[in-house]
Short mmCIF file of C-alpha atoms in Angstrom, two decimals:
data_model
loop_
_atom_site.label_atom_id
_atom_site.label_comp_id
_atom_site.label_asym_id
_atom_site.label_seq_id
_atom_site.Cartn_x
_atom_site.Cartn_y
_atom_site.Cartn_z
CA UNK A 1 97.75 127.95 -0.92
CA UNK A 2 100.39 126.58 -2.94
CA UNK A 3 103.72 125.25 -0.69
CA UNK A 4 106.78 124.97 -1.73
CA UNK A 5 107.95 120.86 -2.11
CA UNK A 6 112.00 121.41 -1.48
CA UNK A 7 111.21 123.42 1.70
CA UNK A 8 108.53 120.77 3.22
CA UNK A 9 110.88 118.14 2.39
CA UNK A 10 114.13 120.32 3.76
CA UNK A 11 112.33 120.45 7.25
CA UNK A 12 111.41 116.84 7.18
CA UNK A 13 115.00 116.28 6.58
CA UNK A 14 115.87 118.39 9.59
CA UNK A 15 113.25 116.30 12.01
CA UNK A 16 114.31 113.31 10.84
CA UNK A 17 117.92 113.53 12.05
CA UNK A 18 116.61 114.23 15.32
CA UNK A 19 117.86 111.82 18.24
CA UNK A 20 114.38 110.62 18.56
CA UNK A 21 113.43 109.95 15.05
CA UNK A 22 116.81 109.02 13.34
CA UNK A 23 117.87 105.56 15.32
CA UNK A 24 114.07 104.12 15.40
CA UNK A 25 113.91 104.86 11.35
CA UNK A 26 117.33 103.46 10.95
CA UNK A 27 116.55 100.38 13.22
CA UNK A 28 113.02 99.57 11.75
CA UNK A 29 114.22 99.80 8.21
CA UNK A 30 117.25 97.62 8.96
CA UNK A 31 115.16 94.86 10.74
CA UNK A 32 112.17 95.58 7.82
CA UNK A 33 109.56 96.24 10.57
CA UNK A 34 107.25 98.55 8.41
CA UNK A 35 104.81 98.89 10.84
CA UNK A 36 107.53 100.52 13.76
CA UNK A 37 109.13 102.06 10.44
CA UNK A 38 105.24 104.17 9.76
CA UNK A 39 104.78 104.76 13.30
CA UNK A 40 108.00 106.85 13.79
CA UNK A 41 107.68 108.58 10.22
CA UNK A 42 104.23 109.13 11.16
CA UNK A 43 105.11 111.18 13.79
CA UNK A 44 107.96 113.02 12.19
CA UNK A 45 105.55 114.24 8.93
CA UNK A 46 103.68 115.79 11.89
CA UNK A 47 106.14 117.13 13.54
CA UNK A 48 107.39 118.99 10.28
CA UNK A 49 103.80 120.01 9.84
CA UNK A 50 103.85 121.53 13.07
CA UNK A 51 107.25 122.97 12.21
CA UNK A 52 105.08 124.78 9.35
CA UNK A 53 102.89 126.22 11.53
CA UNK A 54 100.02 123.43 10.97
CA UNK A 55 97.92 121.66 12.81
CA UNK A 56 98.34 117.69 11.51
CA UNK A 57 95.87 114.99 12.40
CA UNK A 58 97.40 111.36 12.33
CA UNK A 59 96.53 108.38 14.20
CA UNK A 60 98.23 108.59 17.63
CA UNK A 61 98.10 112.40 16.72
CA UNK A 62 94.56 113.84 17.39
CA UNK A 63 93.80 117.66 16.40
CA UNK A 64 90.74 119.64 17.11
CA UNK A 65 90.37 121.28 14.07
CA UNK A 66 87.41 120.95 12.19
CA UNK A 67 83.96 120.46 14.38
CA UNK A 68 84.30 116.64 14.69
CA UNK A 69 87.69 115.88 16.30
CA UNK A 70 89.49 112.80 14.79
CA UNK A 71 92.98 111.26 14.27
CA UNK A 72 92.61 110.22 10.64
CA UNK A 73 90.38 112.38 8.12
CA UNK A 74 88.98 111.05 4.63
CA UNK A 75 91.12 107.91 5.56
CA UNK A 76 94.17 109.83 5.27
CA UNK A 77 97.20 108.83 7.21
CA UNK A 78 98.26 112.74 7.69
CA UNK A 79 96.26 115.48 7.05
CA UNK A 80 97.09 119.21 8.00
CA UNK A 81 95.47 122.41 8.28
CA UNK A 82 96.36 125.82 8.69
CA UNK A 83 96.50 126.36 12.59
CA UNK A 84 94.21 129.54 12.56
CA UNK A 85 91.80 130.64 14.91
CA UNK A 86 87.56 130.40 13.90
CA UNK A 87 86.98 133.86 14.30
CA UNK A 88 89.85 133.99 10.97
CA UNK A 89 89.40 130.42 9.66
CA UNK A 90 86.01 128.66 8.72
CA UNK A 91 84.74 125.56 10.71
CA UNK A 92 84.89 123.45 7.70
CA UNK A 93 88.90 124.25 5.99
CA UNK A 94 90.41 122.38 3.46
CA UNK A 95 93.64 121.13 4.10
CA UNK A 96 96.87 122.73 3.80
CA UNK A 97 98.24 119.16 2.91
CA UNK A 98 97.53 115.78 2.89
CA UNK A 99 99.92 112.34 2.94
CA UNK A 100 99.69 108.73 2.60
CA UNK A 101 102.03 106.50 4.73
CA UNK A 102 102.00 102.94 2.67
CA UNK A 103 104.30 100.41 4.00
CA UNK A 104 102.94 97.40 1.96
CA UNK A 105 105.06 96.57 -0.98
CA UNK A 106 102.48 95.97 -4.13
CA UNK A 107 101.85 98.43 -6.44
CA UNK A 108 99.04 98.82 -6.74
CA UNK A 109 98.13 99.25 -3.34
CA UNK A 110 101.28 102.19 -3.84
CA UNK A 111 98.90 103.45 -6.45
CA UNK A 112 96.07 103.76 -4.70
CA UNK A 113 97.64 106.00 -2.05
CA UNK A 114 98.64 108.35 -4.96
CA UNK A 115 95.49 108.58 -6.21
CA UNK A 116 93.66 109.49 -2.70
CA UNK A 117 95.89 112.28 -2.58
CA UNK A 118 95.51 113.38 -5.77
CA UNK A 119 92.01 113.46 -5.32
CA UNK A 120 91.93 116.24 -2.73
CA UNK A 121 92.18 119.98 -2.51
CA UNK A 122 94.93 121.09 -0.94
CA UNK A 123 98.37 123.09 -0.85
CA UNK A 124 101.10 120.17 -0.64
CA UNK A 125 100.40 115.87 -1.61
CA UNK A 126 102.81 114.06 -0.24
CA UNK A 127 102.88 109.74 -0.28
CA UNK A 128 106.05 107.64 1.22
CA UNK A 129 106.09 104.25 0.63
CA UNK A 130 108.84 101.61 0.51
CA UNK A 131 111.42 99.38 -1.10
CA UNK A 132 113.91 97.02 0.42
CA UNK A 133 116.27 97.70 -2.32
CA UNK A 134 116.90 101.19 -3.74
CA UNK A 135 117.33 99.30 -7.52
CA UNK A 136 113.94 98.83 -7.36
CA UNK A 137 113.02 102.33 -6.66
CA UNK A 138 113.37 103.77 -10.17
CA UNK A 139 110.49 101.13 -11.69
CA UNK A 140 108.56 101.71 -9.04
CA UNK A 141 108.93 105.91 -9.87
CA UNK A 142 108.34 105.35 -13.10
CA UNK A 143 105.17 103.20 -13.06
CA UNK A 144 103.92 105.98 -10.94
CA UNK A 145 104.40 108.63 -12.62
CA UNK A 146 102.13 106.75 -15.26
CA UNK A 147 99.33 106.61 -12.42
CA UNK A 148 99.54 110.57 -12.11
CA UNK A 149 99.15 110.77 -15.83
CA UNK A 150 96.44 108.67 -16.40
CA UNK A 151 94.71 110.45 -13.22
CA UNK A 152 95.03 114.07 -14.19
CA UNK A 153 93.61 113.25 -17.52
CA UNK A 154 92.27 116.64 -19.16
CA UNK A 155 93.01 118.45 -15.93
CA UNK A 156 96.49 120.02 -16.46
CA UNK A 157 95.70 123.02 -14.50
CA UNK A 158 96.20 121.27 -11.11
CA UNK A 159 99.54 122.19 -10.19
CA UNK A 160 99.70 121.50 -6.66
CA UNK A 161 102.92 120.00 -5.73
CA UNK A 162 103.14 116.44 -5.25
CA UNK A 163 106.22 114.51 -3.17
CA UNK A 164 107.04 110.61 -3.61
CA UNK A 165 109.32 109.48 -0.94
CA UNK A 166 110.50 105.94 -1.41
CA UNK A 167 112.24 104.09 1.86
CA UNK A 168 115.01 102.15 1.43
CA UNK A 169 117.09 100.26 3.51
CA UNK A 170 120.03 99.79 1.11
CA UNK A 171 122.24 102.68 2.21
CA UNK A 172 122.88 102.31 5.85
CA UNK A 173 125.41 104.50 6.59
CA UNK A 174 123.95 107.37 4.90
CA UNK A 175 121.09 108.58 6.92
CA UNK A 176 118.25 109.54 6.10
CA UNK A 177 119.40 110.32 2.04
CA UNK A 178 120.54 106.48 1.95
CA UNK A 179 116.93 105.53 3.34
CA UNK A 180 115.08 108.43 1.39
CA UNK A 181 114.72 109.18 -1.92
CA UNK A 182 112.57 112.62 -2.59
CA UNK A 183 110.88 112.92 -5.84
CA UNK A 184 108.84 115.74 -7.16
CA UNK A 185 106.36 115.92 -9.62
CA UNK A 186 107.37 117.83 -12.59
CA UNK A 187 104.38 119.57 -14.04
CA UNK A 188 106.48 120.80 -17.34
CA UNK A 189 107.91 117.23 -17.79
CA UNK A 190 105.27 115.28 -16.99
CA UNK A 191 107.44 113.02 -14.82
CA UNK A 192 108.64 112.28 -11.30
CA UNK A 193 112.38 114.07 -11.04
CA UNK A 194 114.75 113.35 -7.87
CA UNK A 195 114.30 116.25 -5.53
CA UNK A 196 117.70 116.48 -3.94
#
């Protein structure tokens, strides 16, 4: 169950530059409004979920997948599942992927998100969060790579891909790769590498 990071990220890319997401991201990252900013990105990880073939759950984006219907599972700001029927699918699924939206700057509270997705079985972990300026984005990597690390412990078997996106508002006339920065983590390295 096992998905591939660069294509996930590739059809992200492709909502993203739609009409409808593209100016609202640009405009709430401009102005800093991270709340507008994790509404509309929000609704564009579901959308590429959907684009997938899953059905995502997300606040403002209920699905009736397992047997209690919510918008958020497990606290989770996105979760996905495979969109199968229940004669081919069991009531109870794990999740094709799971992703935390965190638009608060400490990190800590960054770190946290990481670890709630690395706590859960799935195909694809993905967590976006934010900096105002993109020279701050490499510490911030960095310091969380150390976070996956010290969480996988003994357990270097789990090779499920996991994407950091990092907002930034520094770039503004290169949308979205001068307000995203992909990074994947490298299971051989042991490190966050730049996806693109």
């Amino acid at each position: 169950m096992t998905i591939d990071v660069k294509d996930w990220y590739y059809r992200l890319r492709q909502v993203i530059c739609r009409s409808e997401f593209a100016e609202e991201l640009r405009k709430a990252a401009l102005a800093n409004d991270l709340r507008q900013w994790t509404r509309v990105l929000t609704g564009a990880v579901v959308e590429t979920c959907h684009s997938c073939g899953w059905r995502a759950s997300a606040k403002g984006h209920a699905a009736k997948v397992l047997p209690v219907p919510r918008q958020e599972y497990l606290g989770l700001d996105v979760i996905a599942f495979n969109s199968g029927t229940p004669e081919v699918d069991p009531r109870w699924r794990l999740p094709m992927a799971v992703f935390e939206l965190e638009n608060r700057g400490s990190p800590d509270i960054i770190a946290y998100s990481l670890w709630k997705v690395m706590v859960v079985r799935c195909g694809l972990r993905g967590v976006f969060c934010y900096r105002r300026q993109s020279e701050k984005v490499p510490e911030l990597v960095s310091s969380l790579g150390q976070v996956v690390e010290e969480s996988l412990g003994t357990s270097r078997g789990d090779d499920t891909p996991l994407l950091l996106v990092v907002g930034t508002r520094s770039k503004a006339g290169m949308f979205p790769d001068g307000f995203f920065q992909p990074h994947f983590w490298d299971t051989q390295r042991r490190r966050f590498r730049s996806l693109l």
